[in-house]
Amino acid sequence: MACKRGALIVLEGVDKAGKTTQCNKLVQALQQSGKPAEMIRFPDRTTTIGQLISAYLEKKRDLEDHTVHLLFSANRWELVPLMKKKLEQGTTLVVDRYAFSGVAFTSAKPGFDLDWCKSPDVGLPKPDLVMFLQLSPAEAARRGQFGEERYETSVFQKTVQQKFEHLMKDTSVNWQVIDAAKSVDDVHEDIKTRSLNAILAAQNLPLGELWK
Ligand code: ADP
Ligand code: FDM
């Protein structure tokens, strides 16, 4: 019998919502319960394209806005063969940011149309579950100062949050909103339960194509 595929699980949310903390804890919990799982994060700063993106985010170089949007998308596409292989082998992928961050961040810039922003990512592997870690700007501020990277200002993050809210109206994507203001452990329990359900549901379904 063919092996059951892994699930593609994405965590999204504004800066400091706890995405990285929760991705790590979820992978650890899944592995401990005997389910193969790995974490991926976008941007993947290790590839040639990712290094260019990283220099842009660190403000070490400037890139034209459309260009950098397409680079973020290319950075996802370059990982697709590996992602598909892992999923087919039964490994669940827990992804820290995906195309939704791509669209929310670029469309928060003036003059960017949502459909234009989505188009390069149309056809990417479709997540079985996208959890949006919801956190108010006031709660996020309590978790510390913004860093030095591009986009790390409260004004820009507020616009990004509005763009995410718009994207979440799309019922073709399995969005689930998580209250990220709870303790790390409570948020983890919530995310783990939803992920285990998604893994069960995904195992006998074909992998979908995003926004198609
Ligand atoms: P993100 O990846 O969304 O930017 P992180 O996981 O890096 O967020 O967390 C940002 C900061 O908030 C870190 O210092 C982390 O320890 C802290 N943090 C994460 N989750 C919680 C939580 N539920 N309650 C309080 N602090 C948290
Ligand atoms: N970001 C991330 C984008 O602008 N587009 C994208 O497609 C993705 C995946 O890059 F400010 C932004 C979001 C964030 C930054 O920061 C990445 P982290 O701290 O590595 O998540």
PDB file of C-alpha atoms and ligand atoms in Angstrom:
ATOM      1  CA  MET A   1       0.000   0.000   0.000  1.00  0.00           C
ATOM      2  CA  ALA A   2       1.230   3.486  -0.856  1.00  0.00           C
ATOM      3  CA  CYS A   3       2.385   5.501   2.156  1.00  0.00           C
ATOM      4  CA  LYS A   4       0.003   8.130   3.486  1.00  0.00           C
ATOM      5  CA  ARG A   5       1.136  11.630   2.656  1.00  0.00           C
ATOM      6  CA  GLY A   6       2.149  14.196   5.232  1.00  0.00           C
ATOM      7  CA  ALA A   7       0.187  17.393   5.785  1.00  0.00           C
ATOM      8  CA  LEU A   8       1.249  20.878   4.774  1.00  0.00           C
ATOM      9  CA  ILE A   9       0.633  23.081   7.806  1.00  0.00           C
ATOM     10  CA  VAL A  10       1.328  26.828   7.722  1.00  0.00           C
ATOM     11  CA  LEU A  11       1.584  29.323  10.561  1.00  0.00           C
ATOM     12  CA  GLU A  12       0.988  32.963   9.693  1.00  0.00           C
ATOM     13  CA  GLY A  13       0.611  36.116  11.745  1.00  0.00           C
ATOM     14  CA  VAL A  14       2.155  39.497  12.361  1.00  0.00           C
ATOM     15  CA  ASP A  15       5.602  39.969  13.841  1.00  0.00           C
ATOM     16  CA  LYS A  16       6.034  38.545  17.372  1.00  0.00           C
ATOM     17  CA  ALA A  17       2.759  36.581  17.253  1.00  0.00           C
ATOM     18  CA  GLY A  18       4.782  33.487  18.221  1.00  0.00           C
ATOM     19  CA  LYS A  19       5.044  31.715  14.849  1.00  0.00           C
ATOM     20  CA  THR A  20       8.623  30.514  15.210  1.00  0.00           C
ATOM     21  CA  THR A  21       8.129  29.441  18.844  1.00  0.00           C
ATOM     22  CA  GLN A  22       5.023  27.453  17.910  1.00  0.00           C
ATOM     23  CA  CYS A  23       6.454  25.886  14.738  1.00  0.00           C
ATOM     24  CA  ASN A  24       9.366  24.512  16.750  1.00  0.00           C
ATOM     25  CA  LYS A  25       7.107  23.177  19.509  1.00  0.00           C
ATOM     26  CA  LEU A  26       4.713  21.591  17.025  1.00  0.00           C
ATOM     27  CA  VAL A  27       7.474  19.771  15.136  1.00  0.00           C
ATOM     28  CA  GLN A  28       8.904  18.509  18.417  1.00  0.00           C
ATOM     29  CA  ALA A  29       5.489  17.299  19.647  1.00  0.00           C
ATOM     30  CA  LEU A  30       4.675  15.555  16.359  1.00  0.00           C
ATOM     31  CA  GLN A  31       8.052  13.828  16.286  1.00  0.00           C
ATOM     32  CA  GLN A  32       7.612  12.701  19.905  1.00  0.00           C
ATOM     33  CA  SER A  33       4.259  11.155  19.027  1.00  0.00           C
ATOM     34  CA  GLY A  34       5.935   9.196  16.234  1.00  0.00           C
ATOM     35  CA  LYS A  35       4.773  11.357  13.317  1.00  0.00           C
ATOM     36  CA  PRO A  36       7.529  12.388  10.910  1.00  0.00           C
ATOM     37  CA  ALA A  37       7.608  16.194  10.800  1.00  0.00           C
ATOM     38  CA  GLU A  38       9.982  18.919   9.689  1.00  0.00           C
ATOM     39  CA  MET A  39       9.980  22.694   9.835  1.00  0.00           C
ATOM     40  CA  ILE A  40      10.495  25.013   6.891  1.00  0.00           C
ATOM     41  CA  ARG A  41      10.573  28.791   7.030  1.00  0.00           C
ATOM     42  CA  PHE A  42      10.074  31.420   4.384  1.00  0.00           C
ATOM     43  CA  PRO A  43      12.058  33.268   3.365  1.00  0.00           C
ATOM     44  CA  ASP A  44      14.576  30.425   3.287  1.00  0.00           C
ATOM     45  CA  ARG A  45      17.635  32.633   3.649  1.00  0.00           C
ATOM     46  CA  THR A  46      20.097  29.814   2.862  1.00  0.00           C
ATOM     47  CA  THR A  47      19.624  29.685  -0.925  1.00  0.00           C
ATOM     48  CA  THR A  48      21.169  32.139  -3.417  1.00  0.00           C
ATOM     49  CA  ILE A  49      17.791  33.879  -3.818  1.00  0.00           C
ATOM     50  CA  GLY A  50      17.284  33.754  -0.044  1.00  0.00           C
ATOM     51  CA  GLN A  51      20.608  35.505   0.558  1.00  0.00           C
ATOM     52  CA  LEU A  52      19.509  38.334  -1.720  1.00  0.00           C
ATOM     53  CA  ILE A  53      16.214  38.606   0.191  1.00  0.00           C
ATOM     54  CA  SER A  54      18.060  38.516   3.511  1.00  0.00           C
ATOM     55  CA  ALA A  55      20.345  41.394   2.459  1.00  0.00           C
ATOM     56  CA  TYR A  56      17.220  43.339   1.443  1.00  0.00           C
ATOM     57  CA  LEU A  57      15.488  42.693   4.790  1.00  0.00           C
ATOM     58  CA  GLU A  58      18.641  43.649   6.681  1.00  0.00           C
ATOM     59  CA  LYS A  59      18.720  46.897   4.634  1.00  0.00           C
ATOM     60  CA  LYS A  60      22.154  45.968   3.299  1.00  0.00           C
ATOM     61  CA  ARG A  61      20.821  46.369  -0.226  1.00  0.00           C
ATOM     62  CA  ASP A  62      17.853  47.926  -1.952  1.00  0.00           C
ATOM     63  CA  LEU A  63      15.650  46.111  -4.438  1.00  0.00           C
ATOM     64  CA  GLU A  64      12.747  47.418  -6.494  1.00  0.00           C
ATOM     65  CA  ASP A  65       9.411  46.444  -4.838  1.00  0.00           C
ATOM     66  CA  HIS A  66       8.026  44.244  -7.654  1.00  0.00           C
ATOM     67  CA  THR A  67      11.399  42.561  -7.993  1.00  0.00           C
ATOM     68  CA  VAL A  68      11.639  41.631  -4.344  1.00  0.00           C
ATOM     69  CA  HIS A  69       8.056  40.328  -4.364  1.00  0.00           C
ATOM     70  CA  LEU A  70       8.934  37.988  -7.231  1.00  0.00           C
ATOM     71  CA  LEU A  71      12.103  36.899  -5.420  1.00  0.00           C
ATOM     72  CA  PHE A  72      10.090  35.942  -2.315  1.00  0.00           C
ATOM     73  CA  SER A  73       7.826  33.864  -4.577  1.00  0.00           C
ATOM     74  CA  ALA A  74      10.783  32.295  -6.415  1.00  0.00           C
ATOM     75  CA  ASN A  75      12.231  31.391  -3.016  1.00  0.00           C
ATOM     76  CA  ARG A  76       9.087  29.314  -2.373  1.00  0.00           C
ATOM     77  CA  TRP A  77       9.021  27.730  -5.836  1.00  0.00           C
ATOM     78  CA  GLU A  78      12.644  26.638  -5.565  1.00  0.00           C
ATOM     79  CA  LEU A  79      11.692  24.539  -2.537  1.00  0.00           C
ATOM     80  CA  VAL A  80       8.581  22.952  -4.111  1.00  0.00           C
ATOM     81  CA  PRO A  81      10.263  19.773  -5.470  1.00  0.00           C
ATOM     82  CA  LEU A  82      11.714  19.028  -2.022  1.00  0.00           C
ATOM     83  CA  MET A  83       8.443  19.861  -0.258  1.00  0.00           C
ATOM     84  CA  LYS A  84       6.463  17.539  -2.551  1.00  0.00           C
ATOM     85  CA  LYS A  85       8.981  14.752  -2.064  1.00  0.00           C
ATOM     86  CA  LYS A  86       8.824  15.036   1.730  1.00  0.00           C
ATOM     87  CA  LEU A  87       5.017  15.183   1.771  1.00  0.00           C
ATOM     88  CA  GLU A  88       4.774  12.135  -0.501  1.00  0.00           C
ATOM     89  CA  GLN A  89       7.149  10.276   1.819  1.00  0.00           C
ATOM     90  CA  GLY A  90       4.730  10.905   4.692  1.00  0.00           C
ATOM     91  CA  THR A  91       6.528  13.785   6.391  1.00  0.00           C
ATOM     92  CA  THR A  92       4.333  16.602   7.701  1.00  0.00           C
ATOM     93  CA  LEU A  93       5.780  20.035   6.924  1.00  0.00           C
ATOM     94  CA  VAL A  94       5.288  22.828   9.426  1.00  0.00           C
ATOM     95  CA  VAL A  95       5.880  26.106   7.618  1.00  0.00           C
ATOM     96  CA  ASP A  96       6.742  29.446   9.252  1.00  0.00           C
ATOM     97  CA  ARG A  97       5.182  32.001   6.799  1.00  0.00           C
ATOM     98  CA  TYR A  98       4.114  31.198   3.226  1.00  0.00           C
ATOM     99  CA  ALA A  99       2.527  32.940   0.239  1.00  0.00           C
ATOM    100  CA  PHE A 100       0.042  34.727   2.544  1.00  0.00           C
ATOM    101  CA  SER A 101       2.887  36.729   4.102  1.00  0.00           C
ATOM    102  CA  GLY A 102       4.119  37.373   0.572  1.00  0.00           C
ATOM    103  CA  VAL A 103       0.800  38.934  -0.444  1.00  0.00           C
ATOM    104  CA  ALA A 104       0.093  40.698   2.875  1.00  0.00           C
ATOM    105  CA  PHE A 105       3.482  42.414   3.047  1.00  0.00           C
ATOM    106  CA  THR A 106       3.758  43.523  -0.590  1.00  0.00           C
ATOM    107  CA  SER A 107       0.128  44.622  -0.855  1.00  0.00           C
ATOM    108  CA  ALA A 108       0.681  46.756   2.268  1.00  0.00           C
ATOM    109  CA  LYS A 109       2.959  48.899   0.077  1.00  0.00           C
ATOM    110  CA  PRO A 110       1.294  51.710  -1.893  1.00  0.00           C
ATOM    111  CA  GLY A 111       0.163  50.903  -5.442  1.00  0.00           C
ATOM    112  CA  PHE A 112       0.091  47.097  -5.170  1.00  0.00           C
ATOM    113  CA  ASP A 113      -2.972  45.230  -6.330  1.00  0.00           C
ATOM    114  CA  LEU A 114      -3.909  42.078  -4.387  1.00  0.00           C
ATOM    115  CA  ASP A 115      -4.430  39.940  -7.498  1.00  0.00           C
ATOM    116  CA  TRP A 116      -1.074  40.989  -8.925  1.00  0.00           C
ATOM    117  CA  CYS A 117       0.553  40.044  -5.620  1.00  0.00           C
ATOM    118  CA  LYS A 118      -1.113  36.611  -5.578  1.00  0.00           C
ATOM    119  CA  SER A 119      -0.356  35.649  -9.173  1.00  0.00           C
ATOM    120  CA  PRO A 120       3.265  34.389  -8.877  1.00  0.00           C
ATOM    121  CA  ASP A 121       2.223  32.023  -6.068  1.00  0.00           C
ATOM    122  CA  VAL A 122      -0.811  30.548  -7.853  1.00  0.00           C
ATOM    123  CA  GLY A 123      -0.332  26.769  -8.067  1.00  0.00           C
ATOM    124  CA  LEU A 124       2.038  26.358  -5.113  1.00  0.00           C
ATOM    125  CA  PRO A 125       1.317  23.311  -2.936  1.00  0.00           C
ATOM    126  CA  LYS A 126      -1.879  24.231  -1.080  1.00  0.00           C
ATOM    127  CA  PRO A 127      -1.675  24.085   2.703  1.00  0.00           C
ATOM    128  CA  ASP A 128      -4.050  21.628   4.359  1.00  0.00           C
ATOM    129  CA  LEU A 129      -4.291  24.072   7.266  1.00  0.00           C
ATOM    130  CA  VAL A 130      -3.281  27.713   7.733  1.00  0.00           C
ATOM    131  CA  MET A 131      -3.323  28.909  11.305  1.00  0.00           C
ATOM    132  CA  PHE A 132      -3.343  32.672  11.799  1.00  0.00           C
ATOM    133  CA  LEU A 133      -1.851  33.630  15.142  1.00  0.00           C
ATOM    134  CA  GLN A 134      -3.978  36.590  16.166  1.00  0.00           C
ATOM    135  CA  LEU A 135      -2.320  39.139  18.447  1.00  0.00           C
ATOM    136  CA  SER A 136      -3.233  42.788  19.015  1.00  0.00           C
ATOM    137  CA  PRO A 137      -0.558  45.435  18.344  1.00  0.00           C
ATOM    138  CA  ALA A 138      -0.611  46.266  22.099  1.00  0.00           C
ATOM    139  CA  GLU A 139       0.120  42.628  23.048  1.00  0.00           C
ATOM    140  CA  ALA A 140       2.839  42.416  20.386  1.00  0.00           C
ATOM    141  CA  ALA A 141       4.463  45.569  21.776  1.00  0.00           C
ATOM    142  CA  ARG A 142       4.613  43.914  25.227  1.00  0.00           C
ATOM    143  CA  ARG A 143       6.766  41.156  23.705  1.00  0.00           C
ATOM    144  CA  GLY A 144       9.589  43.616  23.062  1.00  0.00           C
ATOM    145  CA  GLN A 145      10.809  46.229  20.670  1.00  0.00           C
ATOM    146  CA  PHE A 146      10.803  45.822  16.929  1.00  0.00           C
ATOM    147  CA  GLY A 147      14.127  44.782  15.461  1.00  0.00           C
ATOM    148  CA  GLU A 148      16.154  46.608  12.875  1.00  0.00           C
ATOM    149  CA  GLU A 149      14.855  44.814   9.789  1.00  0.00           C
ATOM    150  CA  ARG A 150      12.779  46.292   7.011  1.00  0.00           C
ATOM    151  CA  TYR A 151       8.994  46.204   7.671  1.00  0.00           C
ATOM    152  CA  GLU A 152       9.487  46.154  11.461  1.00  0.00           C
ATOM    153  CA  THR A 153       7.427  49.242  12.296  1.00  0.00           C
ATOM    154  CA  SER A 154       4.037  49.353  13.984  1.00  0.00           C
ATOM    155  CA  VAL A 155       2.465  51.441  11.208  1.00  0.00           C
ATOM    156  CA  PHE A 156       3.452  48.959   8.486  1.00  0.00           C
ATOM    157  CA  GLN A 157       2.482  45.931  10.627  1.00  0.00           C
ATOM    158  CA  LYS A 158      -1.021  47.390  11.112  1.00  0.00           C
ATOM    159  CA  THR A 159      -1.535  47.574   7.354  1.00  0.00           C
ATOM    160  CA  VAL A 160      -0.170  44.037   7.016  1.00  0.00           C
ATOM    161  CA  GLN A 161      -2.717  42.844   9.603  1.00  0.00           C
ATOM    162  CA  GLN A 162      -5.551  44.385   7.539  1.00  0.00           C
ATOM    163  CA  LYS A 163      -4.271  42.620   4.418  1.00  0.00           C
ATOM    164  CA  PHE A 164      -4.192  39.298   6.276  1.00  0.00           C
ATOM    165  CA  GLU A 165      -7.782  39.902   7.414  1.00  0.00           C
ATOM    166  CA  HIS A 166      -8.806  40.375   3.806  1.00  0.00           C
ATOM    167  CA  LEU A 167      -6.978  37.196   2.721  1.00  0.00           C
ATOM    168  CA  MET A 168      -8.708  35.232   5.509  1.00  0.00           C
ATOM    169  CA  LYS A 169     -12.099  35.851   3.873  1.00  0.00           C
ATOM    170  CA  ASP A 170     -11.058  33.422   1.118  1.00  0.00           C
ATOM    171  CA  THR A 171     -12.935  30.221   1.969  1.00  0.00           C
ATOM    172  CA  SER A 172     -10.943  28.161  -0.555  1.00  0.00           C
ATOM    173  CA  VAL A 173      -8.157  28.157   2.062  1.00  0.00           C
ATOM    174  CA  ASN A 174      -8.553  26.296   5.374  1.00  0.00           C
ATOM    175  CA  TRP A 175      -7.895  29.293   7.655  1.00  0.00           C
ATOM    176  CA  GLN A 176      -8.135  28.821  11.402  1.00  0.00           C
ATOM    177  CA  VAL A 177      -7.620  31.745  13.777  1.00  0.00           C
ATOM    178  CA  ILE A 178      -5.633  31.077  16.935  1.00  0.00           C
ATOM    179  CA  ASP A 179      -5.718  33.304  20.022  1.00  0.00           C
ATOM    180  CA  ALA A 180      -1.977  33.960  20.295  1.00  0.00           C
ATOM    181  CA  ALA A 181      -2.298  36.061  23.471  1.00  0.00           C
ATOM    182  CA  LYS A 182      -2.560  32.926  25.636  1.00  0.00           C
ATOM    183  CA  SER A 183       0.485  31.288  27.249  1.00  0.00           C
ATOM    184  CA  VAL A 184       3.002  29.497  25.009  1.00  0.00           C
ATOM    185  CA  ASP A 185       1.754  26.115  26.298  1.00  0.00           C
ATOM    186  CA  ASP A 186      -1.942  26.903  25.822  1.00  0.00           C
ATOM    187  CA  VAL A 187      -1.351  28.152  22.287  1.00  0.00           C
ATOM    188  CA  HIS A 188       0.674  25.011  21.621  1.00  0.00           C
ATOM    189  CA  GLU A 189      -2.136  22.698  22.791  1.00  0.00           C
ATOM    190  CA  ASP A 190      -4.602  24.487  20.518  1.00  0.00           C
ATOM    191  CA  ILE A 191      -2.252  24.282  17.528  1.00  0.00           C
ATOM    192  CA  LYS A 192      -1.379  20.635  18.185  1.00  0.00           C
ATOM    193  CA  THR A 193      -5.029  19.532  18.319  1.00  0.00           C
ATOM    194  CA  ARG A 194      -5.871  21.308  15.061  1.00  0.00           C
ATOM    195  CA  SER A 195      -2.726  19.956  13.399  1.00  0.00           C
ATOM    196  CA  LEU A 196      -3.436  16.345  14.381  1.00  0.00           C
ATOM    197  CA  ASN A 197      -6.917  16.687  12.862  1.00  0.00           C
ATOM    198  CA  ALA A 198      -5.447  18.169   9.683  1.00  0.00           C
ATOM    199  CA  ILE A 199      -2.878  15.350   9.436  1.00  0.00           C
ATOM    200  CA  LEU A 200      -5.657  12.750   9.693  1.00  0.00           C
ATOM    201  CA  ALA A 201      -7.816  14.516   7.122  1.00  0.00           C
ATOM    202  CA  ALA A 202      -4.965  15.084   4.655  1.00  0.00           C
ATOM    203  CA  GLN A 203      -3.542  11.594   4.568  1.00  0.00           C
ATOM    204  CA  ASN A 204      -6.023  10.226   2.056  1.00  0.00           C
ATOM    205  CA  LEU A 205      -6.481  13.417   0.019  1.00  0.00           C
ATOM    206  CA  PRO A 206      -4.386  14.627  -2.909  1.00  0.00           C
ATOM    207  CA  LEU A 207      -2.269  17.729  -2.333  1.00  0.00           C
ATOM    208  CA  GLY A 208      -4.098  20.777  -3.693  1.00  0.00           C
ATOM    209  CA  GLU A 209      -2.893  23.774  -5.686  1.00  0.00           C
ATOM    210  CA  LEU A 210      -3.049  27.182  -4.032  1.00  0.00           C
ATOM    211  CA  TRP A 211      -5.449  29.811  -5.448  1.00  0.00           C
ATOM    212  CA  LYS A 212      -6.328  27.641  -8.482  1.00  0.00           C
TER     213      LYS A 212
HETATM  214  P1  ADP B   1       7.277  35.422  15.456  1.00  0.00           P
HETATM  215  O1  ADP B   1       8.014  34.264  14.846  1.00  0.00           O
HETATM  216  O2  ADP B   1       5.802  35.387  15.179  1.00  0.00           O
HETATM  217  O3  ADP B   1       7.869  36.764  15.151  1.00  0.00           O
HETATM  218  P2  ADP B   1       8.431  34.484  17.991  1.00  0.00           P
HETATM  219  O4  ADP B   1       8.062  33.061  18.129  1.00  0.00           O
HETATM  220  O5  ADP B   1       9.820  34.800  17.506  1.00  0.00           O
HETATM  221  O6  ADP B   1       7.367  35.259  17.062  1.00  0.00           O
HETATM  222  O7  ADP B   1       8.142  35.189  19.375  1.00  0.00           O
HETATM  223  C1  ADP B   1       8.395  36.600  19.580  1.00  0.00           C
HETATM  224  C2  ADP B   1       8.725  36.846  21.065  1.00  0.00           C
HETATM  225  O8  ADP B   1       7.569  36.613  21.864  1.00  0.00           O
HETATM  226  C3  ADP B   1       9.811  35.909  21.608  1.00  0.00           C
HETATM  227  O9  ADP B   1      10.557  36.617  22.545  1.00  0.00           O
HETATM  228  C4  ADP B   1       9.012  34.799  22.280  1.00  0.00           C
HETATM  229  O10 ADP B   1       9.719  34.180  23.326  1.00  0.00           O
HETATM  230  C5  ADP B   1       7.804  35.556  22.802  1.00  0.00           C
HETATM  231  N1  ADP B   1       6.563  34.739  22.820  1.00  0.00           N
HETATM  232  C6  ADP B   1       6.164  33.826  21.903  1.00  0.00           C
HETATM  233  N2  ADP B   1       4.965  33.300  22.227  1.00  0.00           N
HETATM  234  C7  ADP B   1       4.587  33.917  23.376  1.00  0.00           C
HETATM  235  C8  ADP B   1       3.413  33.805  24.233  1.00  0.00           C
HETATM  236  N3  ADP B   1       2.400  32.983  23.932  1.00  0.00           N
HETATM  237  N4  ADP B   1       3.364  34.587  25.321  1.00  0.00           N
HETATM  238  C9  ADP B   1       4.377  35.457  25.614  1.00  0.00           C
HETATM  239  N5  ADP B   1       5.492  35.601  24.872  1.00  0.00           N
HETATM  240  C10 ADP B   1       5.601  34.848  23.766  1.00  0.00           C
HETATM  241  N1  FDM B   2       8.084  38.555   4.008  1.00  0.00           N
HETATM  242  C1  FDM B   2       8.073  37.229   4.159  1.00  0.00           C
HETATM  243  C2  FDM B   2       7.687  39.165   2.814  1.00  0.00           C
HETATM  244  O1  FDM B   2       7.710  40.393   2.684  1.00  0.00           O
HETATM  245  N2  FDM B   2       7.286  38.380   1.783  1.00  0.00           N
HETATM  246  C3  FDM B   2       7.248  37.019   1.889  1.00  0.00           C
HETATM  247  O2  FDM B   2       6.884  36.320   0.914  1.00  0.00           O
HETATM  248  C4  FDM B   2       7.658  36.414   3.124  1.00  0.00           C
HETATM  249  C5  FDM B   2       7.653  34.932   3.272  1.00  0.00           C
HETATM  250  O3  FDM B   2       9.946  39.066   5.354  1.00  0.00           O
HETATM  251  F1  FDM B   2       8.961  40.974   7.541  1.00  0.00           F
HETATM  252  C6  FDM B   2       8.585  39.411   5.111  1.00  0.00           C
HETATM  253  C7  FDM B   2       7.887  39.242   6.412  1.00  0.00           C
HETATM  254  C8  FDM B   2       8.961  39.612   7.408  1.00  0.00           C
HETATM  255  C9  FDM B   2      10.239  39.168   6.759  1.00  0.00           C
HETATM  256  O4  FDM B   2      10.965  37.928   8.599  1.00  0.00           O
HETATM  257  C10 FDM B   2      10.750  37.844   7.257  1.00  0.00           C
HETATM  258  P1  FDM B   2      11.141  36.651   9.552  1.00  0.00           P
HETATM  259  O5  FDM B   2      11.464  37.299  10.873  1.00  0.00           O
HETATM  260  O6  FDM B   2      12.302  35.873   8.978  1.00  0.00           O
HETATM  261  O7  FDM B   2       9.861  35.891   9.559  1.00  0.00           O
END
